[in-house]
Amino acid sequence: KKGGLRAYFEHAYGAPNTKAFKAAQKNFMQSLAAYSLLSYLLGLKDRHNGNIMIDTKGHLIHIDFGFVMGMNVGHEFTFERAPFKLTPEYVEVMGGPRSKCFQEFTKLVVAGFKEARKNGQLALGLVEIMMYQSNFPCFSGWRYGGGIALTRFQQRLMIWTPDRLVEREALRLVNRARGHYG
């Protein structure tokens, strides 16, 4: 009860009503929205707390990109089933699920997802170029080779989802990730 991420923010930046805390909270929320979207789309795994840092201004930073494009540490056996990491502690830093900060986070994730889809064909082309004769584990072997990584990337981009359903699906990802134990 005395520790946790929210307690760290209050210790490092001051009381929740201070300018410093609100600035750090906003930085955290915005960087978390970007991190959530990118970690989902790029299929980042190995998302434990040892691979996530917070800078002095409150920005969240992922530091280990060894498992990308859906490649899992344990391959098919993995506890990482959530679309992205959105722990109760993260939500608490934002002021809870009904807070304006959390609502803004949700809006940013949805807006970012829509923008990513607008450039989806370009992103798919870049991934396809990276795959060409690649020896990277996320693009080769029987688990990830043969275009499997590209197909899964298309699925994460929801290429075949009608535009009118994208917002609903992005909100579903946020709800699935929130407090997910995996």
XYZ file of N, CA and C in Angstrom:
546
model
N 0.812 -1.206 0.000
C 0.000 0.000 0.000
C 0.845 1.255 0.000
N 2.064 1.171 0.563
C 2.920 2.350 0.606
C 3.703 2.529 -0.677
N 3.887 1.455 -1.440
C 4.703 1.523 -2.640
C 3.857 1.596 -3.892
N 4.462 1.240 -4.978
C 3.773 1.209 -6.246
C 4.131 2.400 -7.120
N 3.695 2.335 -8.340
C 4.031 3.344 -9.329
C 3.409 4.704 -9.011
N 2.175 4.708 -8.550
C 1.525 5.978 -8.204
C 2.270 6.651 -7.048
N 2.669 5.869 -6.058
C 3.430 6.422 -4.934
C 4.765 6.984 -5.420
N 5.392 6.296 -6.369
C 6.636 6.808 -6.941
C 6.393 8.158 -7.611
N 5.331 8.262 -8.414
C 5.027 9.517 -9.091
C 4.797 10.642 -8.085
N 4.070 10.353 -7.013
C 3.817 11.378 -5.997
C 5.101 11.761 -5.265
N 5.956 10.784 -5.034
C 7.230 11.066 -4.370
C 8.146 11.882 -5.288
N 8.205 11.502 -6.559
C 9.122 12.148 -7.495
C 8.631 13.502 -7.998
N 7.314 13.662 -8.161
C 6.784 14.868 -8.806
C 5.886 15.716 -7.915
N 5.558 15.218 -6.728
C 4.734 15.990 -5.812
C 3.301 15.503 -5.768
N 2.481 16.246 -5.041
C 1.066 15.887 -4.871
C 0.348 15.912 -6.224
N -0.726 15.134 -6.351
C -1.457 15.041 -7.625
C -1.992 16.366 -8.177
N -2.148 17.365 -7.326
C -2.673 18.650 -7.806
C -1.579 19.625 -8.247
N -0.301 19.204 -8.153
C 0.792 20.108 -8.517
C 1.043 20.088 -10.033
N 1.647 21.161 -10.498
C 1.973 21.290 -11.924
C 2.952 20.194 -12.362
N 3.940 19.910 -11.524
C 4.956 18.901 -11.858
C 4.332 17.509 -11.992
N 3.449 17.153 -11.056
C 2.798 15.844 -11.124
C 1.946 15.742 -12.375
N 1.156 16.780 -12.646
C 0.270 16.747 -13.818
C 1.062 16.652 -15.121
N 2.200 17.328 -15.183
C 3.045 17.258 -16.379
C 3.607 15.843 -16.549
N 4.103 15.255 -15.454
C 4.643 13.893 -15.515
C 3.540 12.885 -15.852
N 2.371 13.082 -15.277
C 1.232 12.209 -15.557
C 0.848 12.277 -17.042
N 0.835 13.484 -17.583
C 0.507 13.654 -19.003
C 1.574 12.999 -19.881
N 2.839 13.201 -19.543
C 3.932 12.561 -20.284
C 3.809 11.038 -20.232
N 3.487 10.527 -19.052
C 3.317 9.083 -18.889
C 2.170 8.594 -19.759
N 1.032 9.279 -19.688
C -0.157 8.864 -20.436
C 0.095 8.878 -21.943
N 0.704 9.943 -22.436
C 0.955 10.041 -23.874
C 1.964 8.993 -24.343
N 3.023 8.805 -23.582
C 4.022 7.807 -23.972
C 3.459 6.393 -23.828
N 2.598 6.178 -22.849
C 1.952 4.873 -22.689
C 1.022 4.584 -23.867
N 0.315 5.589 -24.350
C -0.558 5.404 -25.517
C 0.275 5.004 -26.730
N 1.375 5.710 -26.958
C 2.248 5.382 -28.082
C 2.857 3.994 -27.904
N 3.342 3.710 -26.703
C 3.942 2.401 -26.407
C 2.920 1.283 -26.607
N 1.716 1.490 -26.129
C 0.669 0.472 -26.247
C 0.388 0.159 -27.706
N 0.215 1.199 -28.476
C -0.080 1.033 -29.894
C 1.077 0.351 -30.630
N 2.275 0.857 -30.417
C 3.426 0.283 -31.105
C 3.740 -1.135 -30.638
N 3.626 -1.388 -29.353
C 3.923 -2.742 -28.884
C 2.904 -3.732 -29.422
N 1.655 -3.293 -29.588
C 0.647 -4.169 -30.184
C 0.940 -4.398 -31.664
N 1.116 -3.319 -32.408
C 1.306 -3.445 -33.855
C 2.587 -4.190 -34.213
N 3.669 -3.898 -33.500
C 4.942 -4.553 -33.786
C 5.069 -5.919 -33.123
N 4.067 -6.292 -32.335
C 4.090 -7.588 -31.682
C 5.227 -7.731 -30.697
N 5.499 -6.654 -29.918
C 6.564 -6.718 -28.911
C 6.165 -7.684 -27.801
N 7.099 -8.497 -27.403
C 6.896 -9.414 -26.279
C 8.025 -9.191 -25.284
N 8.048 -10.000 -24.241
C 9.029 -9.857 -23.165
C 8.833 -8.499 -22.490
N 7.550 -8.193 -22.188
C 7.174 -6.869 -21.691
C 7.121 -6.815 -20.167
N 8.053 -7.431 -19.505
C 8.069 -7.387 -18.041
C 8.654 -6.060 -17.562
N 8.484 -5.776 -16.279
C 8.883 -4.485 -15.727
C 10.377 -4.195 -15.858
N 11.198 -5.216 -15.965
C 12.629 -5.002 -16.141
C 12.983 -4.427 -17.509
N 12.063 -4.518 -18.450
C 12.290 -3.981 -19.793
C 11.563 -2.663 -20.022
N 10.989 -2.118 -18.987
C 10.252 -0.862 -19.109
C 10.827 0.122 -18.103
N 11.163 1.302 -18.600
C 11.745 2.326 -17.737
C 10.883 3.586 -17.787
N 11.098 4.455 -16.828
C 10.442 5.761 -16.813
C 11.537 6.803 -16.688
N 11.517 7.795 -17.586
C 12.555 8.830 -17.521
C 12.192 9.875 -16.467
N 13.033 10.879 -16.320
C 12.847 11.874 -15.263
C 11.625 12.763 -15.479
N 11.068 12.766 -16.672
C 9.883 13.585 -16.951
C 8.595 12.774 -16.958
N 8.701 11.460 -16.670
C 7.519 10.612 -16.578
C 7.213 9.792 -17.817
N 8.037 9.893 -18.856
C 7.812 9.109 -20.079
C 8.135 7.640 -19.846
N 7.306 6.772 -20.366
C 7.537 5.337 -20.317
C 8.389 4.940 -21.524
N 9.399 4.094 -21.293
C 10.335 3.707 -22.345
C 10.524 2.186 -22.310
N 10.320 1.533 -23.447
C 10.597 0.092 -23.575
C 12.034 -0.049 -24.064
N 12.817 -0.934 -23.440
C 14.245 -0.981 -23.762
C 14.722 -2.285 -24.391
N 13.875 -3.267 -24.575
C 14.335 -4.559 -25.100
C 13.477 -4.949 -26.296
N 14.094 -4.987 -27.472
C 13.370 -5.310 -28.693
C 13.823 -6.654 -29.262
N 14.176 -7.576 -28.387
C 14.637 -8.894 -28.817
C 13.521 -9.797 -29.300
N 12.302 -9.517 -28.908
C 11.164 -10.344 -29.312
C 10.129 -9.443 -29.968
N 10.137 -9.432 -31.294
C 9.240 -8.574 -32.060
C 8.455 -9.398 -33.075
N 7.493 -8.752 -33.697
C 6.650 -9.338 -34.732
C 5.949 -10.608 -34.244
N 5.592 -10.612 -32.977
C 4.841 -11.719 -32.409
C 5.676 -12.874 -31.914
N 6.993 -12.778 -32.053
C 7.881 -13.834 -31.572
C 7.875 -13.814 -30.049
N 7.567 -14.942 -29.446
C 7.463 -15.032 -27.999
C 8.689 -15.682 -27.384
N 8.962 -15.313 -26.150
C 10.072 -15.901 -25.406
C 9.901 -17.419 -25.346
N 8.718 -17.870 -25.026
C 8.434 -19.303 -24.923
C 7.764 -19.878 -26.152
N 7.846 -19.158 -27.264
C 7.197 -19.519 -28.529
C 5.694 -19.662 -28.304
N 5.115 -20.815 -28.588
C 3.666 -20.953 -28.451
C 3.216 -20.934 -26.987
N 4.109 -21.365 -26.087
C 3.782 -21.328 -24.671
C 4.217 -19.986 -24.098
N 3.261 -19.134 -23.850
C 3.583 -17.813 -23.312
C 2.450 -17.322 -22.431
N 2.820 -16.549 -21.439
C 1.824 -15.919 -20.589
C 1.403 -14.562 -21.143
N 2.124 -14.074 -22.150
C 1.848 -12.752 -22.706
C 0.743 -12.833 -23.756
N -0.467 -12.781 -23.294
C -1.628 -12.872 -24.182
C -2.346 -11.533 -24.342
N -2.030 -10.570 -23.503
C -2.668 -9.252 -23.597
C -2.153 -8.540 -24.849
N -3.007 -7.731 -25.484
C -2.571 -7.006 -26.677
C -1.388 -6.077 -26.392
N -1.376 -5.469 -25.217
C -0.276 -4.630 -24.762
C -0.357 -4.549 -23.255
N 0.691 -4.025 -22.636
C 0.751 -3.987 -21.176
C 0.024 -2.749 -20.654
N -1.067 -2.972 -19.947
C -1.846 -1.896 -19.334
C -2.276 -2.380 -17.949
N -1.354 -2.268 -17.017
C -1.567 -2.810 -15.681
C -2.457 -1.890 -14.842
N -3.023 -2.428 -13.762
C -3.777 -1.567 -12.837
C -2.932 -0.409 -12.298
N -1.622 -0.635 -12.121
C -0.741 0.446 -11.662
C -0.656 1.572 -12.687
N -0.602 1.231 -13.963
C -0.566 2.251 -15.016
C -1.848 3.073 -14.993
N -2.961 2.376 -14.861
C -4.262 3.060 -14.829
C -4.359 3.944 -13.585
N -3.809 3.473 -12.477
C -3.810 4.255 -11.232
C -2.994 5.544 -11.385
N -1.859 5.485 -12.074
C -1.064 6.687 -12.317
C -1.878 7.710 -13.097
N -2.715 7.221 -14.008
C -3.545 8.116 -14.820
C -4.778 8.622 -14.066
N -5.003 8.124 -12.865
C -6.119 8.598 -12.059
C -7.322 7.679 -12.045
N -7.174 6.473 -12.575
C -8.255 5.500 -12.583
C -8.977 5.456 -13.920
N -9.789 4.418 -14.117
C -10.438 4.209 -15.415
C -11.491 5.258 -15.782
N -11.984 6.017 -14.826
C -12.991 7.046 -15.109
C -12.396 8.457 -15.202
N -11.084 8.545 -15.047
C -10.430 9.853 -15.047
C -10.341 10.430 -16.455
N -10.192 11.745 -16.527
C -9.998 12.416 -17.815
C -8.710 11.944 -18.469
N -7.696 11.702 -17.679
C -6.403 11.262 -18.196
C -6.532 9.893 -18.880
N -7.233 8.966 -18.236
C -7.416 7.650 -18.839
C -8.280 7.744 -20.091
N -9.290 8.593 -20.067
C -10.133 8.784 -21.249
C -9.313 9.357 -22.410
N -8.397 10.266 -22.099
C -7.513 10.827 -23.125
C -6.574 9.746 -23.673
N -6.074 8.894 -22.788
C -5.246 7.763 -23.209
C -5.999 6.912 -24.229
N -7.230 6.585 -23.910
C -8.054 5.760 -24.792
C -8.260 6.448 -26.141
N -8.543 7.742 -26.121
C -8.719 8.490 -27.375
C -7.454 8.474 -28.215
N -6.297 8.628 -27.564
C -5.023 8.621 -28.286
C -4.740 7.252 -28.916
N -5.043 6.187 -28.192
C -4.832 4.847 -28.748
C -5.714 4.643 -29.980
N -6.974 5.029 -29.879
C -7.900 4.872 -31.008
C -7.448 5.724 -32.192
N -7.115 6.985 -31.937
C -6.674 7.874 -33.016
C -5.377 7.364 -33.650
N -4.460 6.907 -32.838
C -3.209 6.360 -33.343
C -3.429 5.115 -34.183
N -4.354 4.291 -33.750
C -4.655 3.078 -34.508
C -5.238 3.418 -35.879
N -6.115 4.400 -35.911
C -6.696 4.841 -37.186
C -5.611 5.381 -38.119
N -4.684 6.158 -37.574
C -3.590 6.703 -38.382
C -2.669 5.592 -38.888
N -2.393 4.629 -38.033
C -1.537 3.510 -38.438
C -2.173 2.754 -39.602
N -3.470 2.580 -39.565
C -4.167 1.884 -40.659
C -4.099 2.670 -41.964
N -4.128 4.002 -41.851
C -4.041 4.825 -43.065
C -2.724 4.576 -43.802
N -1.681 4.265 -43.041
C -0.358 4.007 -43.611
C -0.016 2.525 -43.570
N -1.024 1.704 -43.438
C -0.824 0.271 -43.284
C -0.119 -0.386 -44.451
N -0.468 0.002 -45.677
C 0.166 -0.622 -46.848
C 1.653 -0.296 -46.899
N 2.011 0.918 -46.534
C 3.423 1.301 -46.484
C 4.153 0.476 -45.423
N 3.550 0.359 -44.253
C 4.163 -0.426 -43.168
C 4.312 -1.889 -43.576
N 3.297 -2.433 -44.214
C 3.371 -3.822 -44.674
C 4.498 -3.999 -45.696
N 4.635 -3.022 -46.582
C 5.714 -3.076 -47.573
C 7.084 -3.058 -46.918
N 7.240 -2.231 -45.895
C 8.530 -2.164 -45.189
C 8.843 -3.478 -44.475
N 7.833 -4.068 -43.875
C 8.041 -5.358 -43.208
C 8.403 -6.422 -44.246
N 7.725 -6.386 -45.375
C 8.023 -7.366 -46.419
C 9.467 -7.221 -46.923
N 9.939 -5.991 -47.050
C 11.332 -5.752 -47.452
C 12.290 -6.308 -46.397
N 11.977 -6.068 -45.132
C 12.849 -6.570 -44.058
C 12.889 -8.095 -44.038
N 11.792 -8.724 -44.465
C 11.713 -10.179 -44.439
C 12.554 -10.835 -45.533
N 12.799 -10.115 -46.612
C 13.461 -10.703 -47.773
C 14.823 -11.273 -47.397
N 14.976 -12.569 -47.556
C 16.202 -13.312 -47.250
C 16.754 -12.988 -45.860
N 15.861 -12.730 -44.921
C 16.273 -12.368 -43.565
C 16.604 -13.605 -42.739
N 17.600 -13.448 -41.899
C 17.924 -14.484 -40.926
C 17.446 -14.106 -39.529
N 16.752 -12.966 -39.423
C 16.219 -12.579 -38.121
C 15.215 -13.641 -37.671
N 15.303 -14.064 -36.420
C 14.422 -15.126 -35.941
C 12.927 -14.809 -36.082
N 12.555 -13.525 -36.024
C 11.136 -13.174 -36.125
C 10.603 -13.330 -37.547
N 11.489 -13.577 -38.533
C 11.071 -13.754 -39.923
C 11.464 -15.102 -40.509
N 12.124 -15.944 -39.740
C 12.642 -17.185 -40.304
C 12.238 -18.384 -39.457
N 12.543 -19.551 -39.980
C 12.244 -20.790 -39.264
C 10.795 -21.216 -39.454
N 10.481 -22.366 -38.934
C 9.140 -22.917 -39.141
C 8.079 -22.182 -38.344
N 8.463 -21.489 -37.261
C 7.465 -20.786 -36.455
C 7.067 -19.436 -37.039
N 8.030 -18.719 -37.640
C 7.782 -17.340 -38.051
C 8.081 -17.071 -39.518
N 8.721 -18.004 -40.183
C 9.073 -17.819 -41.589
C 7.894 -18.060 -42.520
N 8.175 -17.981 -43.813
C 7.143 -18.254 -44.814
C 6.011 -17.233 -44.818
N 6.297 -16.014 -44.385
C 5.279 -14.967 -44.408
C 4.359 -14.941 -43.198
N 4.592 -15.802 -42.226
C 3.733 -15.847 -41.035
C 3.764 -14.505 -40.296
N 4.953 -13.919 -40.153
C 5.072 -12.635 -39.449
C 4.283 -11.550 -40.172
N 4.330 -11.554 -41.503
C 3.607 -10.552 -42.287
C 2.095 -10.734 -42.144
N 1.636 -11.963 -42.187
C 0.203 -12.242 -42.025
C -0.285 -11.796 -40.654
N 0.499 -12.074 -39.629
C 0.103 -11.670 -38.271
C 0.127 -10.148 -38.118
N 1.071 -9.493 -38.805
C 1.116 -8.026 -38.791
C -0.138 -7.460 -39.460
N -0.543 -8.053 -40.580
C -1.783 -7.636 -41.251
C -2.980 -7.787 -40.316
N -3.006 -8.880 -39.575
C -4.103 -9.116 -38.633
C -4.101 -8.058 -37.535
N -2.919 -7.721 -37.022
C -2.853 -6.711 -35.963
C -3.248 -5.331 -36.487
N -2.935 -5.041 -37.739
C -3.343 -3.778 -38.356
C -4.837 -3.767 -38.700
N -5.450 -4.935 -38.617
C -6.871 -5.093 -38.945
C -7.154 -4.591 -40.363
N -6.311 -5.007 -41.289
C -6.421 -4.582 -42.678
C -7.793 -4.893 -43.260
N -8.360 -6.014 -42.877
C -9.637 -6.425 -43.467
C -10.847 -5.972 -42.660
N -10.620 -5.234 -41.594
C -11.730 -4.713 -40.789
C -12.276 -3.446 -41.450
N -13.579 -3.358 -41.651
C -14.153 -2.138 -42.236
C -13.858 -0.915 -41.358
N -13.622 0.236 -41.985
C -13.292 1.471 -41.266
C -14.307 1.791 -40.175
N -15.567 1.534 -40.428
C -16.613 1.875 -39.455
C -16.504 1.060 -38.164
N -15.747 -0.061 -38.191
C -15.609 -0.912 -37.008
C -14.269 -0.765 -36.292
N -13.378 0.034 -36.864
C -12.027 0.146 -36.311
C -12.032 0.726 -34.898
N -12.790 1.788 -34.669
C -12.823 2.386 -33.329
C -13.292 1.375 -32.292
N -14.330 0.645 -32.613
C -14.851 -0.362 -31.682
C -13.788 -1.420 -31.382
N -13.074 -1.860 -32.410
C -12.047 -2.883 -32.225
C -10.854 -2.350 -31.420
N -10.487 -1.103 -31.646
C -9.393 -0.502 -30.878
C -9.793 -0.364 -29.407
N -11.030 0.035 -29.158
C -11.527 0.117 -27.771
C -11.547 -1.266 -27.123
N -11.864 -2.259 -27.905
C -11.866 -3.638 -27.407
C -10.457 -4.049 -26.983
N -9.436 -3.612 -27.744
C -8.048 -3.912 -27.365
C -7.692 -3.276 -26.024
N -8.091 -2.012 -25.835
C -7.822 -1.320 -24.568
C -8.503 -2.062 -23.423
N -9.751 -2.434 -23.601
C -10.485 -3.136 -22.541
C -9.884 -4.508 -22.258
N -9.429 -5.194 -23.300
C -8.796 -6.502 -23.110
C -7.471 -6.376 -22.369
N -6.729 -5.334 -22.671
C -5.401 -5.157 -22.072
C -5.487 -4.699 -20.612
N -6.525 -3.935 -20.300
C -6.616 -3.346 -18.964
C -6.719 -4.421 -17.887
N -5.674 -4.525 -17.121
C -5.667 -5.462 -15.995
C -5.522 -6.911 -16.401
N -5.199 -7.198 -17.657
C -5.030 -8.574 -18.120
C -3.885 -9.214 -17.344
N -4.080 -10.417 -16.902
C -3.056 -11.092 -16.082
C -1.904 -11.637 -16.915
N -2.100 -11.808 -18.215
C -1.065 -12.366 -19.071
C -0.189 -11.301 -19.624
